[in-house]
Amino acid sequence: MTVDVKKVTFEDHKTNGHVWLVDVENPAGTDEDGNQIVDLIKVEIIAPTQILAQYIVECLYPQCLVISVPDAPMC
């Protein structure tokens, strides 16, 4: 028996509409005046739906302040 191995690339996921560019605001400490520093992060997530993309980001960045998932995946 032979097994055919198919490699699924990032470009394949993009073609199929499974890549979401998610904006995340992540706390990064405080400055010398005590003001909160926030890192703005863009994360490319592979997921079949917007809801799953948001869930994955919530799991990856549980301390994040804001998650913004676009209405449509990357083209």
PDB file of N, CA and C in Angstrom:
ATOM      1  N   MET A   1       0.846  -1.184   0.000  1.00  0.00           N
ATOM      2  CA  MET A   1       0.000   0.000   0.000  1.00  0.00           C
ATOM      3  C   MET A   1       0.886   1.240   0.000  1.00  0.00           C
ATOM      4  N   THR A   2       0.562   2.187  -0.849  1.00  0.00           N
ATOM      5  CA  THR A   2       1.292   3.446  -0.872  1.00  0.00           C
ATOM      6  C   THR A   2       0.390   4.559  -0.382  1.00  0.00           C
ATOM      7  N   VAL A   3       1.019   5.516   0.218  1.00  0.00           N
ATOM      8  CA  VAL A   3       0.285   6.659   0.746  1.00  0.00           C
ATOM      9  C   VAL A   3       0.763   7.905   0.019  1.00  0.00           C
ATOM     10  N   ASP A   4      -0.183   8.651  -0.522  1.00  0.00           N
ATOM     11  CA  ASP A   4       0.148   9.928  -1.146  1.00  0.00           C
ATOM     12  C   ASP A   4       0.070  11.008  -0.081  1.00  0.00           C
ATOM     13  N   VAL A   5       1.115  11.794   0.020  1.00  0.00           N
ATOM     14  CA  VAL A   5       1.165  12.870   0.995  1.00  0.00           C
ATOM     15  C   VAL A   5       0.963  14.186   0.267  1.00  0.00           C
ATOM     16  N   LYS A   6      -0.029  14.944   0.721  1.00  0.00           N
ATOM     17  CA  LYS A   6      -0.285  16.258   0.130  1.00  0.00           C
ATOM     18  C   LYS A   6       0.109  17.316   1.150  1.00  0.00           C
ATOM     19  N   LYS A   7       0.906  18.247   0.707  1.00  0.00           N
ATOM     20  CA  LYS A   7       1.316  19.342   1.571  1.00  0.00           C
ATOM     21  C   LYS A   7       0.343  20.497   1.383  1.00  0.00           C
ATOM     22  N   VAL A   8      -0.242  20.964   2.478  1.00  0.00           N
ATOM     23  CA  VAL A   8      -1.146  22.110   2.441  1.00  0.00           C
ATOM     24  C   VAL A   8      -0.337  23.317   2.907  1.00  0.00           C
ATOM     25  N   THR A   9      -0.191  24.291   2.022  1.00  0.00           N
ATOM     26  CA  THR A   9       0.622  25.460   2.329  1.00  0.00           C
ATOM     27  C   THR A   9      -0.231  26.615   2.855  1.00  0.00           C
ATOM     28  N   PHE A  10       0.463  27.622   3.346  1.00  0.00           N
ATOM     29  CA  PHE A  10      -0.216  28.834   3.789  1.00  0.00           C
ATOM     30  C   PHE A  10      -1.001  29.450   2.640  1.00  0.00           C
ATOM     31  N   GLU A  11      -0.409  29.429   1.452  1.00  0.00           N
ATOM     32  CA  GLU A  11      -1.091  29.983   0.270  1.00  0.00           C
ATOM     33  C   GLU A  11      -2.369  29.193  -0.039  1.00  0.00           C
ATOM     34  N   ASP A  12      -2.355  27.872   0.166  1.00  0.00           N
ATOM     35  CA  ASP A  12      -3.575  27.068  -0.011  1.00  0.00           C
ATOM     36  C   ASP A  12      -4.657  27.540   0.945  1.00  0.00           C
ATOM     37  N   HIS A  13      -4.279  27.787   2.193  1.00  0.00           N
ATOM     38  CA  HIS A  13      -5.252  28.270   3.176  1.00  0.00           C
ATOM     39  C   HIS A  13      -5.797  29.636   2.778  1.00  0.00           C
ATOM     40  N   LYS A  14      -4.924  30.520   2.282  1.00  0.00           N
ATOM     41  CA  LYS A  14      -5.383  31.841   1.832  1.00  0.00           C
ATOM     42  C   LYS A  14      -6.350  31.705   0.668  1.00  0.00           C
ATOM     43  N   THR A  15      -6.028  30.837  -0.289  1.00  0.00           N
ATOM     44  CA  THR A  15      -6.887  30.625  -1.453  1.00  0.00           C
ATOM     45  C   THR A  15      -8.266  30.134  -1.038  1.00  0.00           C
ATOM     46  N   ASN A  16      -8.304  29.290  -0.015  1.00  0.00           N
ATOM     47  CA  ASN A  16      -9.570  28.733   0.470  1.00  0.00           C
ATOM     48  C   ASN A  16     -10.310  29.660   1.429  1.00  0.00           C
ATOM     49  N   GLY A  17      -9.739  30.847   1.712  1.00  0.00           N
ATOM     50  CA  GLY A  17     -10.403  31.808   2.592  1.00  0.00           C
ATOM     51  C   GLY A  17     -10.345  31.419   4.058  1.00  0.00           C
ATOM     52  N   HIS A  18      -9.244  30.824   4.469  1.00  0.00           N
ATOM     53  CA  HIS A  18      -9.115  30.369   5.857  1.00  0.00           C
ATOM     54  C   HIS A  18      -8.061  31.139   6.648  1.00  0.00           C
ATOM     55  N   VAL A  19      -7.634  32.308   6.155  1.00  0.00           N
ATOM     56  CA  VAL A  19      -6.639  33.095   6.874  1.00  0.00           C
ATOM     57  C   VAL A  19      -7.257  34.436   7.260  1.00  0.00           C
ATOM     58  N   TRP A  20      -7.181  34.735   8.532  1.00  0.00           N
ATOM     59  CA  TRP A  20      -7.762  35.962   9.084  1.00  0.00           C
ATOM     60  C   TRP A  20      -6.639  36.816   9.655  1.00  0.00           C
ATOM     61  N   LEU A  21      -6.627  38.113   9.347  1.00  0.00           N
ATOM     62  CA  LEU A  21      -5.660  39.047   9.908  1.00  0.00           C
ATOM     63  C   LEU A  21      -6.337  39.750  11.078  1.00  0.00           C
ATOM     64  N   VAL A  22      -5.941  39.363  12.285  1.00  0.00           N
ATOM     65  CA  VAL A  22      -6.611  39.810  13.504  1.00  0.00           C
ATOM     66  C   VAL A  22      -5.738  40.842  14.213  1.00  0.00           C
ATOM     67  N   ASP A  23      -6.358  41.952  14.640  1.00  0.00           N
ATOM     68  CA  ASP A  23      -5.667  42.978  15.424  1.00  0.00           C
ATOM     69  C   ASP A  23      -5.880  42.690  16.904  1.00  0.00           C
ATOM     70  N   VAL A  24      -4.787  42.768  17.658  1.00  0.00           N
ATOM     71  CA  VAL A  24      -4.829  42.492  19.096  1.00  0.00           C
ATOM     72  C   VAL A  24      -4.135  43.631  19.824  1.00  0.00           C
ATOM     73  N   GLU A  25      -4.757  44.118  20.893  1.00  0.00           N
ATOM     74  CA  GLU A  25      -4.121  45.079  21.788  1.00  0.00           C
ATOM     75  C   GLU A  25      -3.728  44.318  23.043  1.00  0.00           C
ATOM     76  N   ASN A  26      -2.420  44.279  23.296  1.00  0.00           N
ATOM     77  CA  ASN A  26      -1.883  43.455  24.372  1.00  0.00           C
ATOM     78  C   ASN A  26      -1.155  44.340  25.381  1.00  0.00           C
ATOM     79  N   PRO A  27      -1.429  44.196  26.687  1.00  0.00           N
ATOM     80  CA  PRO A  27      -0.721  45.006  27.680  1.00  0.00           C
ATOM     81  C   PRO A  27       0.768  44.666  27.695  1.00  0.00           C
ATOM     82  N   ALA A  28       1.597  45.699  27.821  1.00  0.00           N
ATOM     83  CA  ALA A  28       3.048  45.492  27.806  1.00  0.00           C
ATOM     84  C   ALA A  28       3.724  46.184  28.989  1.00  0.00           C
ATOM     85  N   GLY A  29       3.014  46.307  30.098  1.00  0.00           N
ATOM     86  CA  GLY A  29       3.597  46.935  31.280  1.00  0.00           C
ATOM     87  C   GLY A  29       3.168  48.381  31.410  1.00  0.00           C
ATOM     88  N   THR A  30       3.965  49.121  32.186  1.00  0.00           N
ATOM     89  CA  THR A  30       3.681  50.531  32.411  1.00  0.00           C
ATOM     90  C   THR A  30       4.943  51.353  32.171  1.00  0.00           C
ATOM     91  N   ASP A  31       4.726  52.631  31.852  1.00  0.00           N
ATOM     92  CA  ASP A  31       5.867  53.524  31.684  1.00  0.00           C
ATOM     93  C   ASP A  31       6.261  54.104  33.039  1.00  0.00           C
ATOM     94  N   GLU A  32       7.229  55.026  33.045  1.00  0.00           N
ATOM     95  CA  GLU A  32       7.732  55.591  34.308  1.00  0.00           C
ATOM     96  C   GLU A  32       6.693  56.421  35.053  1.00  0.00           C
ATOM     97  N   ASP A  33       5.644  56.876  34.345  1.00  0.00           N
ATOM     98  CA  ASP A  33       4.569  57.644  34.986  1.00  0.00           C
ATOM     99  C   ASP A  33       3.423  56.751  35.458  1.00  0.00           C
ATOM    100  N   GLY A  34       3.520  55.451  35.218  1.00  0.00           N
ATOM    101  CA  GLY A  34       2.474  54.531  35.635  1.00  0.00           C
ATOM    102  C   GLY A  34       1.383  54.319  34.607  1.00  0.00           C
ATOM    103  N   ASN A  35       1.549  54.899  33.424  1.00  0.00           N
ATOM    104  CA  ASN A  35       0.566  54.707  32.360  1.00  0.00           C
ATOM    105  C   ASN A  35       0.788  53.361  31.684  1.00  0.00           C
ATOM    106  N   GLN A  36      -0.300  52.716  31.340  1.00  0.00           N
ATOM    107  CA  GLN A  36      -0.203  51.404  30.717  1.00  0.00           C
ATOM    108  C   GLN A  36       0.332  51.511  29.284  1.00  0.00           C
ATOM    109  N   ILE A  37       1.272  50.624  28.956  1.00  0.00           N
ATOM    110  CA  ILE A  37       1.807  50.528  27.599  1.00  0.00           C
ATOM    111  C   ILE A  37       1.072  49.381  26.909  1.00  0.00           C
ATOM    112  N   VAL A  38       0.623  49.630  25.678  1.00  0.00           N
ATOM    113  CA  VAL A  38      -0.121  48.618  24.932  1.00  0.00           C
ATOM    114  C   VAL A  38       0.606  48.321  23.629  1.00  0.00           C
ATOM    115  N   ASP A  39       0.853  47.039  23.376  1.00  0.00           N
ATOM    116  CA  ASP A  39       1.402  46.614  22.093  1.00  0.00           C
ATOM    117  C   ASP A  39       0.260  46.342  21.128  1.00  0.00           C
ATOM    118  N   LEU A  40       0.353  46.875  19.927  1.00  0.00           N
ATOM    119  CA  LEU A  40      -0.617  46.590  18.876  1.00  0.00           C
ATOM    120  C   LEU A  40      -0.016  45.483  18.014  1.00  0.00           C
ATOM    121  N   ILE A  41      -0.688  44.347  17.940  1.00  0.00           N
ATOM    122  CA  ILE A  41      -0.174  43.166  17.261  1.00  0.00           C
ATOM    123  C   ILE A  41      -1.140  42.771  16.151  1.00  0.00           C
ATOM    124  N   LYS A  42      -0.593  42.391  14.995  1.00  0.00           N
ATOM    125  CA  LYS A  42      -1.394  41.808  13.914  1.00  0.00           C
ATOM    126  C   LYS A  42      -1.023  40.337  13.840  1.00  0.00           C
ATOM    127  N   VAL A  43      -2.019  39.455  13.917  1.00  0.00           N
ATOM    128  CA  VAL A  43      -1.789  38.016  13.931  1.00  0.00           C
ATOM    129  C   VAL A  43      -2.539  37.382  12.770  1.00  0.00           C
ATOM    130  N   GLU A  44      -1.834  36.578  11.980  1.00  0.00           N
ATOM    131  CA  GLU A  44      -2.483  35.823  10.907  1.00  0.00           C
ATOM    132  C   GLU A  44      -2.904  34.475  11.481  1.00  0.00           C
ATOM    133  N   ILE A  45      -4.198  34.211  11.472  1.00  0.00           N
ATOM    134  CA  ILE A  45      -4.772  33.005  12.059  1.00  0.00           C
ATOM    135  C   ILE A  45      -5.382  32.155  10.945  1.00  0.00           C
ATOM    136  N   ILE A  46      -5.095  30.872  10.983  1.00  0.00           N
ATOM    137  CA  ILE A  46      -5.722  29.941  10.042  1.00  0.00           C
ATOM    138  C   ILE A  46      -6.922  29.316  10.742  1.00  0.00           C
ATOM    139  N   ALA A  47      -8.103  29.590  10.210  1.00  0.00           N
ATOM    140  CA  ALA A  47      -9.346  29.063  10.775  1.00  0.00           C
ATOM    141  C   ALA A  47     -10.428  29.128   9.696  1.00  0.00           C
ATOM    142  N   PRO A  48     -11.371  28.184   9.705  1.00  0.00           N
ATOM    143  CA  PRO A  48     -12.418  28.191   8.680  1.00  0.00           C
ATOM    144  C   PRO A  48     -13.499  29.251   8.900  1.00  0.00           C
ATOM    145  N   THR A  49     -13.610  29.769  10.135  1.00  0.00           N
ATOM    146  CA  THR A  49     -14.654  30.765  10.411  1.00  0.00           C
ATOM    147  C   THR A  49     -14.088  31.914  11.239  1.00  0.00           C
ATOM    148  N   GLN A  50     -14.784  33.031  11.192  1.00  0.00           N
ATOM    149  CA  GLN A  50     -14.409  34.211  11.970  1.00  0.00           C
ATOM    150  C   GLN A  50     -14.467  33.919  13.473  1.00  0.00           C
ATOM    151  N   ILE A  51     -15.479  33.202  13.890  1.00  0.00           N
ATOM    152  CA  ILE A  51     -15.646  32.892  15.312  1.00  0.00           C
ATOM    153  C   ILE A  51     -14.493  32.031  15.826  1.00  0.00           C
ATOM    154  N   LEU A  52     -14.090  31.045  15.040  1.00  0.00           N
ATOM    155  CA  LEU A  52     -12.975  30.196  15.446  1.00  0.00           C
ATOM    156  C   LEU A  52     -11.668  30.988  15.471  1.00  0.00           C
ATOM    157  N   ALA A  53     -11.487  31.897  14.528  1.00  0.00           N
ATOM    158  CA  ALA A  53     -10.286  32.745  14.524  1.00  0.00           C
ATOM    159  C   ALA A  53     -10.222  33.577  15.802  1.00  0.00           C
ATOM    160  N   GLN A  54     -11.349  34.140  16.209  1.00  0.00           N
ATOM    161  CA  GLN A  54     -11.381  34.928  17.443  1.00  0.00           C
ATOM    162  C   GLN A  54     -11.079  34.043  18.649  1.00  0.00           C
ATOM    163  N   TYR A  55     -11.652  32.856  18.691  1.00  0.00           N
ATOM    164  CA  TYR A  55     -11.410  31.940  19.810  1.00  0.00           C
ATOM    165  C   TYR A  55      -9.930  31.578  19.915  1.00  0.00           C
ATOM    166  N   ILE A  56      -9.294  31.305  18.786  1.00  0.00           N
ATOM    167  CA  ILE A  56      -7.871  30.954  18.786  1.00  0.00           C
ATOM    168  C   ILE A  56      -7.040  32.106  19.342  1.00  0.00           C
ATOM    169  N   VAL A  57      -7.346  33.330  18.925  1.00  0.00           N
ATOM    170  CA  VAL A  57      -6.610  34.493  19.439  1.00  0.00           C
ATOM    171  C   VAL A  57      -6.847  34.649  20.935  1.00  0.00           C
ATOM    172  N   GLU A  58      -8.074  34.433  21.396  1.00  0.00           N
ATOM    173  CA  GLU A  58      -8.355  34.515  22.831  1.00  0.00           C
ATOM    174  C   GLU A  58      -7.534  33.495  23.615  1.00  0.00           C
ATOM    175  N   CYS A  59      -7.320  32.319  23.038  1.00  0.00           N
ATOM    176  CA  CYS A  59      -6.502  31.291  23.695  1.00  0.00           C
ATOM    177  C   CYS A  59      -5.016  31.658  23.662  1.00  0.00           C
ATOM    178  N   LEU A  60      -4.559  32.234  22.541  1.00  0.00           N
ATOM    179  CA  LEU A  60      -3.150  32.609  22.417  1.00  0.00           C
ATOM    180  C   LEU A  60      -2.786  33.825  23.268  1.00  0.00           C
ATOM    181  N   TYR A  61      -3.708  34.762  23.400  1.00  0.00           N
ATOM    182  CA  TYR A  61      -3.469  36.011  24.133  1.00  0.00           C
ATOM    183  C   TYR A  61      -4.569  36.217  25.183  1.00  0.00           C
ATOM    184  N   PRO A  62      -4.610  35.396  26.234  1.00  0.00           N
ATOM    185  CA  PRO A  62      -5.702  35.508  27.218  1.00  0.00           C
ATOM    186  C   PRO A  62      -5.702  36.834  27.975  1.00  0.00           C
ATOM    187  N   GLN A  63      -4.568  37.518  28.041  1.00  0.00           N
ATOM    188  CA  GLN A  63      -4.469  38.782  28.759  1.00  0.00           C
ATOM    189  C   GLN A  63      -4.774  39.991  27.888  1.00  0.00           C
ATOM    190  N   CYS A  64      -5.130  39.766  26.612  1.00  0.00           N
ATOM    191  CA  CYS A  64      -5.314  40.886  25.685  1.00  0.00           C
ATOM    192  C   CYS A  64      -6.474  41.777  26.115  1.00  0.00           C
ATOM    193  N   LEU A  65      -6.389  43.019  25.696  1.00  0.00           N
ATOM    194  CA  LEU A  65      -7.414  44.009  26.035  1.00  0.00           C
ATOM    195  C   LEU A  65      -8.499  44.089  24.976  1.00  0.00           C
ATOM    196  N   VAL A  66      -8.103  44.003  23.688  1.00  0.00           N
ATOM    197  CA  VAL A  66      -9.037  44.140  22.578  1.00  0.00           C
ATOM    198  C   VAL A  66      -8.651  43.154  21.482  1.00  0.00           C
ATOM    199  N   ILE A  67      -9.647  42.485  20.889  1.00  0.00           N
ATOM    200  CA  ILE A  67      -9.455  41.643  19.720  1.00  0.00           C
ATOM    201  C   ILE A  67     -10.385  42.175  18.631  1.00  0.00           C
ATOM    202  N   SER A  68      -9.826  42.406  17.460  1.00  0.00           N
ATOM    203  CA  SER A  68     -10.632  42.894  16.341  1.00  0.00           C
ATOM    204  C   SER A  68     -10.442  41.950  15.151  1.00  0.00           C
ATOM    205  N   VAL A  69     -11.504  41.204  14.829  1.00  0.00           N
ATOM    206  CA  VAL A  69     -11.467  40.257  13.718  1.00  0.00           C
ATOM    207  C   VAL A  69     -12.273  40.862  12.566  1.00  0.00           C
ATOM    208  N   PRO A  70     -11.700  40.929  11.377  1.00  0.00           N
ATOM    209  CA  PRO A  70     -12.438  41.517  10.238  1.00  0.00           C
ATOM    210  C   PRO A  70     -13.651  40.649   9.847  1.00  0.00           C
ATOM    211  N   ASP A  71     -14.555  41.241   9.078  1.00  0.00           N
ATOM    212  CA  ASP A  71     -15.743  40.522   8.631  1.00  0.00           C
ATOM    213  C   ASP A  71     -15.450  39.450   7.581  1.00  0.00           C
ATOM    214  N   ALA A  72     -14.315  39.588   6.906  1.00  0.00           N
ATOM    215  CA  ALA A  72     -13.970  38.629   5.847  1.00  0.00           C
ATOM    216  C   ALA A  72     -12.512  38.214   6.003  1.00  0.00           C
ATOM    217  N   PRO A  73     -12.162  37.004   5.567  1.00  0.00           N
ATOM    218  CA  PRO A  73     -10.783  36.563   5.639  1.00  0.00           C
ATOM    219  C   PRO A  73      -9.907  37.311   4.634  1.00  0.00           C
ATOM    220  N   MET A  74      -8.591  37.136   4.771  1.00  0.00           N
ATOM    221  CA  MET A  74      -7.655  37.732   3.815  1.00  0.00           C
ATOM    222  C   MET A  74      -7.890  37.097   2.446  1.00  0.00           C
ATOM    223  N   CYS A  75      -7.677  37.856   1.398  1.00  0.00           N
ATOM    224  CA  CYS A  75      -7.841  37.337   0.045  1.00  0.00           C
ATOM    225  C   CYS A  75      -6.511  36.998  -0.564  1.00  0.00           C
TER     226      CYS A  75
END
